[in-house]
Amino acid sequence: TDAGSQKDRVVTKEEWLQKWETGNIGFHKEQVHPLLQKYLDVLLNGRSGLRIFFPLCGKAVEMKWLADMGHSIVGVEVSEQAVKEFFTEHSLPYIEEPVPEISGAKMFQSASGNISLYCCSIYDLSSSTVGKFDGVWDRGALVAVNPQDRQRYVSLMITLMEKKSSYLLVTVSYDPNKHKGPPFYVPESEIKSLFG
Ligand code: SAH
């Protein structure tokens, strides 16, 4: 297969915001992802009370599911609508505050303090703002990043990981000549070279 047909495709922030505004969010699922259930033990690796990162989080229901297990969740999402829908759909009261080190960014945090969602671009984050994580759930994230930004994305993710951290990545496999993405097709060979 030839992933070359997608390499120049760019989805802008405005296009993502529009998807949320028009409800064009077929990627959002109401049920916890079966692969997270299947590989939960790999993510946790016997540990409890982890800090778990959700890049490009949307309103993923898995954030609530893992928070209810006692983990603390940090997500990042450009759409404020998505972030607000997450809290309201789970009936979670939240507070909203500016993020002094990132201009224009806001942080939404559950009143209980265990779910913090940054509303900004992931490229605005660094470990000095969000710290490092024991685990990452990457579903609809690497595959949603513009193909030309993949290396930047992965390099950033690596800086956000603790030494003993687990990273669960979900990708999709299909003929990239038949669908323009997102989700983009990221060949396994590229995943290996990106993460090293
Ligand atoms: N991971 C989620 C959402 C996947 S869709 C899930 O499993 O349901 C990808 C999401 O990334 C969209 O909600 C989009 O608004 C958001 N997004 C796209 N580019 C982004 C960026 N640079 N920084 C943060 N969020 C981004």
Tab-separated table of C-alpha atoms and ligand atoms in Angstrom:
chain	number	residue	atom	x	y	z
A	1	THR	CA	0.000	0.000	0.000
A	2	ASP	CA	1.044	3.566	-0.705
A	3	ALA	CA	0.554	6.059	2.120
A	4	GLY	CA	2.026	8.726	-0.166
A	5	SER	CA	-1.368	9.856	-1.373
A	6	GLN	CA	-2.141	11.293	2.074
A	7	LYS	CA	1.176	12.861	3.001
A	8	ASP	CA	0.310	16.429	1.996
A	9	ARG	CA	-3.205	16.481	3.375
A	10	VAL	CA	-3.866	19.138	6.023
A	11	VAL	CA	-6.923	19.358	8.250
A	12	THR	CA	-7.069	22.795	9.871
A	13	LYS	CA	-8.170	23.680	13.369
A	14	GLU	CA	-11.208	25.427	11.828
A	15	GLU	CA	-12.216	22.219	10.059
A	16	TRP	CA	-12.062	20.292	13.331
A	17	LEU	CA	-14.125	22.958	15.112
A	18	GLN	CA	-16.651	22.769	12.300
A	19	LYS	CA	-16.925	18.989	12.636
A	20	TRP	CA	-17.885	19.497	16.259
A	21	GLU	CA	-20.325	22.317	15.446
A	22	THR	CA	-22.127	20.294	12.792
A	23	GLY	CA	-22.083	17.053	14.754
A	24	ASN	CA	-19.883	15.387	12.124
A	25	ILE	CA	-18.190	13.312	14.832
A	26	GLY	CA	-18.502	9.724	13.686
A	27	PHE	CA	-15.232	9.024	15.529
A	28	HIS	CA	-16.926	9.510	18.908
A	29	LYS	CA	-18.118	6.282	20.514
A	30	GLU	CA	-20.465	5.925	23.461
A	31	GLN	CA	-18.910	2.681	24.684
A	32	VAL	CA	-15.463	2.147	26.150
A	33	HIS	CA	-13.157	0.999	23.349
A	34	PRO	CA	-12.913	-2.827	23.339
A	35	LEU	CA	-9.145	-2.639	22.834
A	36	LEU	CA	-8.751	-0.532	25.990
A	37	GLN	CA	-10.705	-3.143	27.919
A	38	LYS	CA	-8.609	-5.898	26.384
A	39	TYR	CA	-5.251	-4.225	27.054
A	40	LEU	CA	-6.066	-2.412	30.312
A	41	ASP	CA	-3.634	-4.662	32.193
A	42	VAL	CA	-0.837	-3.676	29.811
A	43	LEU	CA	-1.580	0.008	30.390
A	44	LEU	CA	-1.721	-0.331	34.162
A	45	ASN	CA	1.021	-2.945	34.520
A	46	GLY	CA	-0.033	-3.642	38.106
A	47	ARG	CA	0.043	0.023	39.101
A	48	SER	CA	-2.741	2.111	40.626
A	49	GLY	CA	-3.433	5.833	40.740
A	50	LEU	CA	-1.730	6.551	37.434
A	51	ARG	CA	-1.538	9.853	35.579
A	52	ILE	CA	-2.949	9.026	32.157
A	53	PHE	CA	-2.758	11.308	29.118
A	54	PHE	CA	-5.373	11.525	26.354
A	55	PRO	CA	-3.917	13.407	23.367
A	56	LEU	CA	-6.556	14.877	21.009
A	57	CYS	CA	-9.153	13.650	23.485
A	58	GLY	CA	-12.458	14.785	22.003
A	59	LYS	CA	-15.052	13.728	24.571
A	60	ALA	CA	-13.735	10.182	24.897
A	61	VAL	CA	-15.806	8.239	27.428
A	62	GLU	CA	-12.686	6.286	28.419
A	63	MET	CA	-11.556	9.355	30.401
A	64	LYS	CA	-14.466	8.953	32.798
A	65	TRP	CA	-14.036	5.167	32.909
A	66	LEU	CA	-10.369	5.387	33.953
A	67	ALA	CA	-11.009	8.286	36.354
A	68	ASP	CA	-13.666	6.177	38.090
A	69	MET	CA	-10.967	3.531	38.626
A	70	GLY	CA	-8.906	6.031	40.602
A	71	HIS	CA	-6.549	7.317	37.919
A	72	SER	CA	-6.031	10.975	37.146
A	73	ILE	CA	-6.688	12.065	33.603
A	74	VAL	CA	-5.233	14.874	31.530
A	75	GLY	CA	-6.514	15.506	28.014
A	76	VAL	CA	-5.933	18.082	25.311
A	77	GLU	CA	-8.482	19.105	22.725
A	78	VAL	CA	-8.821	22.150	20.426
A	79	SER	CA	-12.614	22.175	20.535
A	80	GLU	CA	-14.065	23.851	23.613
A	81	GLN	CA	-17.461	22.450	22.618
A	82	ALA	CA	-16.063	18.904	22.864
A	83	VAL	CA	-14.573	19.567	26.294
A	84	LYS	CA	-17.789	21.071	27.649
A	85	GLU	CA	-19.878	18.249	26.206
A	86	PHE	CA	-17.635	15.745	27.982
A	87	PHE	CA	-18.379	17.229	31.390
A	88	THR	CA	-22.072	17.896	30.809
A	89	GLU	CA	-22.801	14.486	29.263
A	90	HIS	CA	-21.306	12.801	32.327
A	91	SER	CA	-23.019	15.266	34.708
A	92	LEU	CA	-19.637	16.305	36.082
A	93	PRO	CA	-19.395	19.791	37.562
A	94	TYR	CA	-16.249	21.591	36.407
A	95	ILE	CA	-14.287	24.755	36.748
A	96	GLU	CA	-12.685	26.713	33.957
A	97	GLU	CA	-9.431	28.589	34.302
A	98	PRO	CA	-6.815	30.278	32.128
A	99	VAL	CA	-3.430	28.641	31.585
A	100	PRO	CA	-0.975	31.488	32.218
A	101	GLU	CA	1.920	29.896	30.303
A	102	ILE	CA	-0.137	29.238	27.124
A	103	SER	CA	-1.759	32.261	25.558
A	104	GLY	CA	-5.413	31.678	24.674
A	105	ALA	CA	-5.553	28.286	26.383
A	106	LYS	CA	-8.087	27.293	29.035
A	107	MET	CA	-8.102	24.383	31.401
A	108	PHE	CA	-11.348	22.667	32.392
A	109	GLN	CA	-11.172	20.576	35.523
A	110	SER	CA	-13.732	18.336	37.187
A	111	ALA	CA	-14.739	19.594	40.621
A	112	SER	CA	-13.244	16.431	42.116
A	113	GLY	CA	-9.937	17.420	40.466
A	114	ASN	CA	-9.159	14.126	38.771
A	115	ILE	CA	-9.922	15.095	35.160
A	116	SER	CA	-8.151	18.108	33.616
A	117	LEU	CA	-8.782	18.947	29.970
A	118	TYR	CA	-6.658	21.580	28.250
A	119	CYS	CA	-8.387	23.439	25.473
A	120	CYS	CA	-5.547	24.349	23.102
A	121	SER	CA	-3.429	22.684	20.453
A	122	ILE	CA	-1.355	19.759	21.640
A	123	TYR	CA	1.676	21.525	20.183
A	124	ASP	CA	1.240	24.234	22.836
A	125	LEU	CA	1.793	21.742	25.661
A	126	SER	CA	5.031	20.794	27.348
A	127	SER	CA	5.947	18.815	30.437
A	128	SER	CA	6.468	22.073	32.329
A	129	THR	CA	2.707	22.714	32.032
A	130	VAL	CA	1.201	19.216	32.226
A	131	GLY	CA	3.951	17.148	33.815
A	132	LYS	CA	4.781	13.597	32.740
A	133	PHE	CA	2.520	10.589	32.419
A	134	ASP	CA	2.531	6.949	33.482
A	135	GLY	CA	0.278	5.968	30.615
A	136	VAL	CA	-1.074	7.201	27.291
A	137	TRP	CA	-4.265	6.199	25.465
A	138	ASP	CA	-3.736	7.208	21.825
A	139	ARG	CA	-6.888	6.437	19.883
A	140	GLY	CA	-7.875	8.782	17.064
A	141	ALA	CA	-4.831	10.908	17.878
A	142	LEU	CA	-1.681	9.878	15.956
A	143	VAL	CA	-4.014	8.881	13.111
A	144	ALA	CA	-5.737	12.302	13.253
A	145	VAL	CA	-2.541	14.364	13.250
A	146	ASN	CA	-1.656	15.814	9.847
A	147	PRO	CA	0.839	13.441	8.203
A	148	GLN	CA	3.533	16.133	8.045
A	149	ASP	CA	3.248	16.768	11.800
A	150	ARG	CA	3.690	13.158	12.890
A	151	GLN	CA	7.333	13.385	13.922
A	152	ARG	CA	6.717	16.567	15.904
A	153	TYR	CA	3.730	14.933	17.595
A	154	VAL	CA	5.609	11.763	18.538
A	155	SER	CA	8.689	13.669	19.744
A	156	LEU	CA	6.424	15.734	21.999
A	157	MET	CA	4.646	12.624	23.289
A	158	ILE	CA	7.987	11.076	24.218
A	159	THR	CA	8.871	14.156	26.294
A	160	LEU	CA	5.574	13.754	28.179
A	161	MET	CA	6.245	10.188	29.253
A	162	GLU	CA	7.727	8.990	32.519
A	163	LYS	CA	10.541	6.457	32.206
A	164	LYS	CA	8.274	3.543	33.070
A	165	SER	CA	5.241	4.491	31.127
A	166	SER	CA	2.911	2.485	28.872
A	167	TYR	CA	1.551	3.759	25.578
A	168	LEU	CA	-1.459	2.135	23.953
A	169	LEU	CA	-1.829	3.131	20.309
A	170	VAL	CA	-4.811	2.317	18.123
A	171	THR	CA	-4.361	2.628	14.367
A	172	VAL	CA	-6.475	1.737	11.366
A	173	SER	CA	-5.468	-0.269	8.342
A	174	TYR	CA	-6.972	0.469	4.923
A	175	ASP	CA	-6.014	1.431	1.379
A	176	PRO	CA	-5.037	5.137	1.599
A	177	ASN	CA	-5.798	5.610	-2.101
A	178	LYS	CA	-9.461	4.959	-1.405
A	179	HIS	CA	-10.055	7.324	1.505
A	180	LYS	CA	-8.483	10.727	2.171
A	181	GLY	CA	-8.576	10.584	5.973
A	182	PRO	CA	-8.627	11.343	8.814
A	183	PRO	CA	-8.143	8.838	10.229
A	184	PHE	CA	-4.954	8.535	8.210
A	185	TYR	CA	-3.261	5.286	7.418
A	186	VAL	CA	0.024	5.069	9.368
A	187	PRO	CA	1.986	1.995	8.296
A	188	GLU	CA	3.555	-0.106	11.020
A	189	SER	CA	7.043	0.564	9.604
A	190	GLU	CA	6.448	4.303	10.071
A	191	ILE	CA	5.197	3.799	13.630
A	192	LYS	CA	8.426	1.949	14.421
A	193	SER	CA	10.610	4.676	12.962
A	194	LEU	CA	8.586	7.468	14.614
A	195	PHE	CA	8.811	6.007	18.109
A	196	GLY	CA	12.281	4.519	17.682
B	1	SAH	N1	-9.455	10.641	20.757
B	1	SAH	C1	-10.849	11.011	20.614
B	1	SAH	C2	-11.115	11.989	19.464
B	1	SAH	C3	-10.570	11.579	18.109
B	1	SAH	S1	-10.883	12.735	16.775
B	1	SAH	C4	-11.711	9.791	20.550
B	1	SAH	O1	-11.184	8.679	20.655
B	1	SAH	O2	-12.925	9.920	20.408
B	1	SAH	C5	-9.512	13.866	16.904
B	1	SAH	C6	-9.769	15.029	17.842
B	1	SAH	O3	-8.591	15.831	17.880
B	1	SAH	C7	-10.903	15.971	17.424
B	1	SAH	O4	-11.794	16.111	18.505
B	1	SAH	C8	-10.201	17.305	17.105
B	1	SAH	O5	-10.990	18.423	17.457
B	1	SAH	C9	-8.935	17.207	17.936
B	1	SAH	N2	-7.739	17.901	17.434
B	1	SAH	C10	-7.312	17.976	16.149
B	1	SAH	N3	-6.133	18.602	16.070
B	1	SAH	C11	-5.756	18.907	17.347
B	1	SAH	C12	-4.619	19.547	17.925
B	1	SAH	N4	-3.598	19.989	17.174
B	1	SAH	N5	-4.570	19.671	19.266
B	1	SAH	C13	-5.590	19.226	20.049
B	1	SAH	N6	-6.699	18.622	19.562
B	1	SAH	C14	-6.785	18.464	18.228
